[in-house]
Tab-separated table of C-alpha atoms in Angstrom:
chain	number	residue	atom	x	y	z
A	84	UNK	CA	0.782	127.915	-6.783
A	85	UNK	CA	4.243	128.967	-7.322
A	86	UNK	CA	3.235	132.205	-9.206
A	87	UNK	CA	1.036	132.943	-5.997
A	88	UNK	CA	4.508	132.448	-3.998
A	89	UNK	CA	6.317	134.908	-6.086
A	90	UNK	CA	3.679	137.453	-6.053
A	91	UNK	CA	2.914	137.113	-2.071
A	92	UNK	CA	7.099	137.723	-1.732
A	93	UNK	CA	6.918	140.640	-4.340
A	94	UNK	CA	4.354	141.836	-2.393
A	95	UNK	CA	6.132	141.619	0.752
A	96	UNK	CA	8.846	142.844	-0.501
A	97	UNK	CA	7.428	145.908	-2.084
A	98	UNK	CA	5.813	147.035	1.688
A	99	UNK	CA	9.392	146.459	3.233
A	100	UNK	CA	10.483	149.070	0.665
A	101	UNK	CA	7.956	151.124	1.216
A	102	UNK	CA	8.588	150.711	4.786
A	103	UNK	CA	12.058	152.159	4.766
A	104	UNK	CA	12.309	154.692	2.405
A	105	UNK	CA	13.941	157.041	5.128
A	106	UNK	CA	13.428	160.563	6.144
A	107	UNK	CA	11.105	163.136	4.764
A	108	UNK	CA	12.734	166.906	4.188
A	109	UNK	CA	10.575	168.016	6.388
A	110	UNK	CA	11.722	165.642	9.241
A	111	UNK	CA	15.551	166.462	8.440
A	112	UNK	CA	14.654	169.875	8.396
A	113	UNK	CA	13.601	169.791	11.896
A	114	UNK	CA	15.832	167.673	13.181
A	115	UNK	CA	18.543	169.991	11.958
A	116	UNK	CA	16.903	173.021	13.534
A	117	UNK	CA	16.895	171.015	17.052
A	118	UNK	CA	20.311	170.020	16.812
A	119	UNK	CA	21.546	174.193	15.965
A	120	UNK	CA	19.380	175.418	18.971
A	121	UNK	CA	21.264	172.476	21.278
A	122	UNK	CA	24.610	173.771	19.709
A	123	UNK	CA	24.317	177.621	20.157
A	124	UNK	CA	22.799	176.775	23.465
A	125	UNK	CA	26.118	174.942	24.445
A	126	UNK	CA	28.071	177.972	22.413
A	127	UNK	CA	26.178	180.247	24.621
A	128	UNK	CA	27.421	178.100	27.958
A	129	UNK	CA	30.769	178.320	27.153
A	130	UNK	CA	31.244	181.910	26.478
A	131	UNK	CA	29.252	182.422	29.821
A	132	UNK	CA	31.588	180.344	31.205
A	133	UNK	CA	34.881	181.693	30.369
A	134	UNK	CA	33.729	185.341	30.985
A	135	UNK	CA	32.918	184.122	34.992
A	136	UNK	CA	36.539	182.278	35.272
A	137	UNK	CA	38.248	185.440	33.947
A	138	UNK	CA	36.004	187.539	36.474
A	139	UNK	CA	37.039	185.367	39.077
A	140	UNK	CA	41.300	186.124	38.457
A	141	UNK	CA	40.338	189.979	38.443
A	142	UNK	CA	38.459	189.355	41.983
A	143	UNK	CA	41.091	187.256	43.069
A	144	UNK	CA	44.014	190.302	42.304
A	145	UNK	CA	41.791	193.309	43.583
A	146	UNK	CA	41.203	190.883	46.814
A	147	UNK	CA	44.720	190.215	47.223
A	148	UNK	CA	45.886	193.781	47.024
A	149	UNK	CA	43.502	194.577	49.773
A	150	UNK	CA	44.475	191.629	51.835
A	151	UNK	CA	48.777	193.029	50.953
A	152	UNK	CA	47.514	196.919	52.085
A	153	UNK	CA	45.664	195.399	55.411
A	154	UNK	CA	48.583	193.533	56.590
A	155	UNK	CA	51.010	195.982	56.041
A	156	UNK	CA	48.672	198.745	57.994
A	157	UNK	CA	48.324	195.554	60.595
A	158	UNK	CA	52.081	195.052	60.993
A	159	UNK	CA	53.243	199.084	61.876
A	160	UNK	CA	53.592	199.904	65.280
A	161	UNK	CA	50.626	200.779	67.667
A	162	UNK	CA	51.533	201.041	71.236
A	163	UNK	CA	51.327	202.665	74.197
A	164	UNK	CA	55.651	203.918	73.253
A	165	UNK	CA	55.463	204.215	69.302
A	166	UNK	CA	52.866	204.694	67.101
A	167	UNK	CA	53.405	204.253	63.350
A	168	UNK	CA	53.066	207.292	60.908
A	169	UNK	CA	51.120	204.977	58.563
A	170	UNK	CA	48.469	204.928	60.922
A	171	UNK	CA	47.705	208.522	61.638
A	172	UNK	CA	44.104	209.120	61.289
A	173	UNK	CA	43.335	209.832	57.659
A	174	UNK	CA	42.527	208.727	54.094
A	175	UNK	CA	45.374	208.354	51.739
A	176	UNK	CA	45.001	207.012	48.006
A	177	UNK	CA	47.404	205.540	46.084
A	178	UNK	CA	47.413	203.959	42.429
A	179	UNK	CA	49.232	200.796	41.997
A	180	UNK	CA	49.502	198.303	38.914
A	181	UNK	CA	49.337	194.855	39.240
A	182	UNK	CA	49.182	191.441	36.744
A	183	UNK	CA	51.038	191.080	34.016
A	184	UNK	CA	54.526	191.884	34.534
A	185	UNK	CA	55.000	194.330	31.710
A	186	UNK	CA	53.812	197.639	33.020
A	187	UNK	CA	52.194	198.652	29.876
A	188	UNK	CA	49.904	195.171	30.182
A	189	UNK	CA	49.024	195.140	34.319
A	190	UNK	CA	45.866	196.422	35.245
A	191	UNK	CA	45.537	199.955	37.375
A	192	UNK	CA	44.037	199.343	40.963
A	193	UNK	CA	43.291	202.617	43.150
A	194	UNK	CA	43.396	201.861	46.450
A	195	UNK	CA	41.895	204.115	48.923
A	196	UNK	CA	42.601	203.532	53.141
A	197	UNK	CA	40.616	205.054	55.584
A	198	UNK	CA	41.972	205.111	59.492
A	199	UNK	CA	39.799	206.664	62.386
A	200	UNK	CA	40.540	206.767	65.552
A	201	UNK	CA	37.948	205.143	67.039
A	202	UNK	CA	38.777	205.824	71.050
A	203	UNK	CA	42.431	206.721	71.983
A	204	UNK	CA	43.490	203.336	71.901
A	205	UNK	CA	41.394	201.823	69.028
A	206	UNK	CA	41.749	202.547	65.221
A	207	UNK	CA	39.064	201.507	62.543
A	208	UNK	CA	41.354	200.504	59.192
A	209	UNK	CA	38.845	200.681	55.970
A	210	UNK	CA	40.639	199.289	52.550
A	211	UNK	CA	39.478	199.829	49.439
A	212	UNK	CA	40.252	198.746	46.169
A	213	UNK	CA	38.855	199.421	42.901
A	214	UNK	CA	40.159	198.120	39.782
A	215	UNK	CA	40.564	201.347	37.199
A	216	UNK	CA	41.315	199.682	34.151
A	217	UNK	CA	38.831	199.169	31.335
A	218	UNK	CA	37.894	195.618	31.388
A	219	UNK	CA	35.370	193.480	29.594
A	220	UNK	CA	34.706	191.372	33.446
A	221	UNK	CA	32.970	192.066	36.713
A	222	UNK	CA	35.291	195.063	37.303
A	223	UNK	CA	33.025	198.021	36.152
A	224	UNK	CA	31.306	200.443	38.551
A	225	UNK	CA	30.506	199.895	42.196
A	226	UNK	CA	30.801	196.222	42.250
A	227	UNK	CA	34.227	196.094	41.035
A	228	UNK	CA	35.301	197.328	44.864
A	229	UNK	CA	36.792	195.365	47.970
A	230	UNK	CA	36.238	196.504	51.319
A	231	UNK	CA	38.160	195.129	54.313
A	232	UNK	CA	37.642	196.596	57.539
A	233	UNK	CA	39.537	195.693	60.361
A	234	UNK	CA	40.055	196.926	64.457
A	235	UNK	CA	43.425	197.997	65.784
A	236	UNK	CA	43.918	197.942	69.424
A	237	UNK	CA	47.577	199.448	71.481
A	238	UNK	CA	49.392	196.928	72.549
A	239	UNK	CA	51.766	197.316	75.730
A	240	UNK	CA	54.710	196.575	73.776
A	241	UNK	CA	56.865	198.686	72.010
């Protein structure tokens, strides 16, 4: 009886073995492949996602330089007394650099202002800017541009 013991546990034993003997190559082969798609997915994400942030800081300038040309247009005077030579009807374009504060590293903006007089006591003010510098970003072609339009009415003050 006791030799029918030991084999039964041998037994046992032996299908427990057999039970875990682990992975096949093919198996870790696959897993592998699954886990390299998930990482160059998530590779893939990141770069996506650093190229949007940095196109967001060159929208953010260009915007900003718009915003910096509109008030100063908004702020000359435009009354009934004095009107402001900056806002004789006309387009005037002018190249400024903005960013980093070495020169030879801030990126070239054109800006381009359009004023029309709309009635004799109305002017249309059209900003745009356009980034001119090369740039890996959003900033290539048509969609690189801000427009800001804006009304200007006299005022009775001088």
């Amino acid at each position: 009886m006791d030799w029918q013991k030991k084999a039964s546990t041998a037994c046992a034993e032996q299908k427990s073995v057999e039970a875990e003997r682990g992975f096949t190559l093919i198996e870790t082969t696959i897993a592998l492949l699954i886990m390299m798609i998930v990482m160059l997915a998530a590779a893939s994400l990141f770069a996506f996602s650093v190229y949007n942030n940095s196109s967001g800081a060159d929208r953010m300038q260009t915007l900003a330089i718009a915003q910096q040309t509109m008030e100063t247009l908004r702020s000359a005077k435009f009354s009934n007394k004095v009107t402001d030579a900056a806002l004789n009807a006309g387009t005037i374009t002018q190249s400024v650099r903005r960013g980093h504060p070495t020169s030879s590293l801030a990126r070239p903006y054109t800006i381009v202002s359009t004023i029309v007089d709309t009635t004799p006591t109305m002017k249309t003010i059209t900003i745009t800017v356009t980034p001119t510098g090369a740039g890996p970003t959003w900033a290539t072609g048509a969609a690189a541009s801000v427009t800001i339009v804006t009304q200007r009415a006299k005022t009775d003050q001088s």
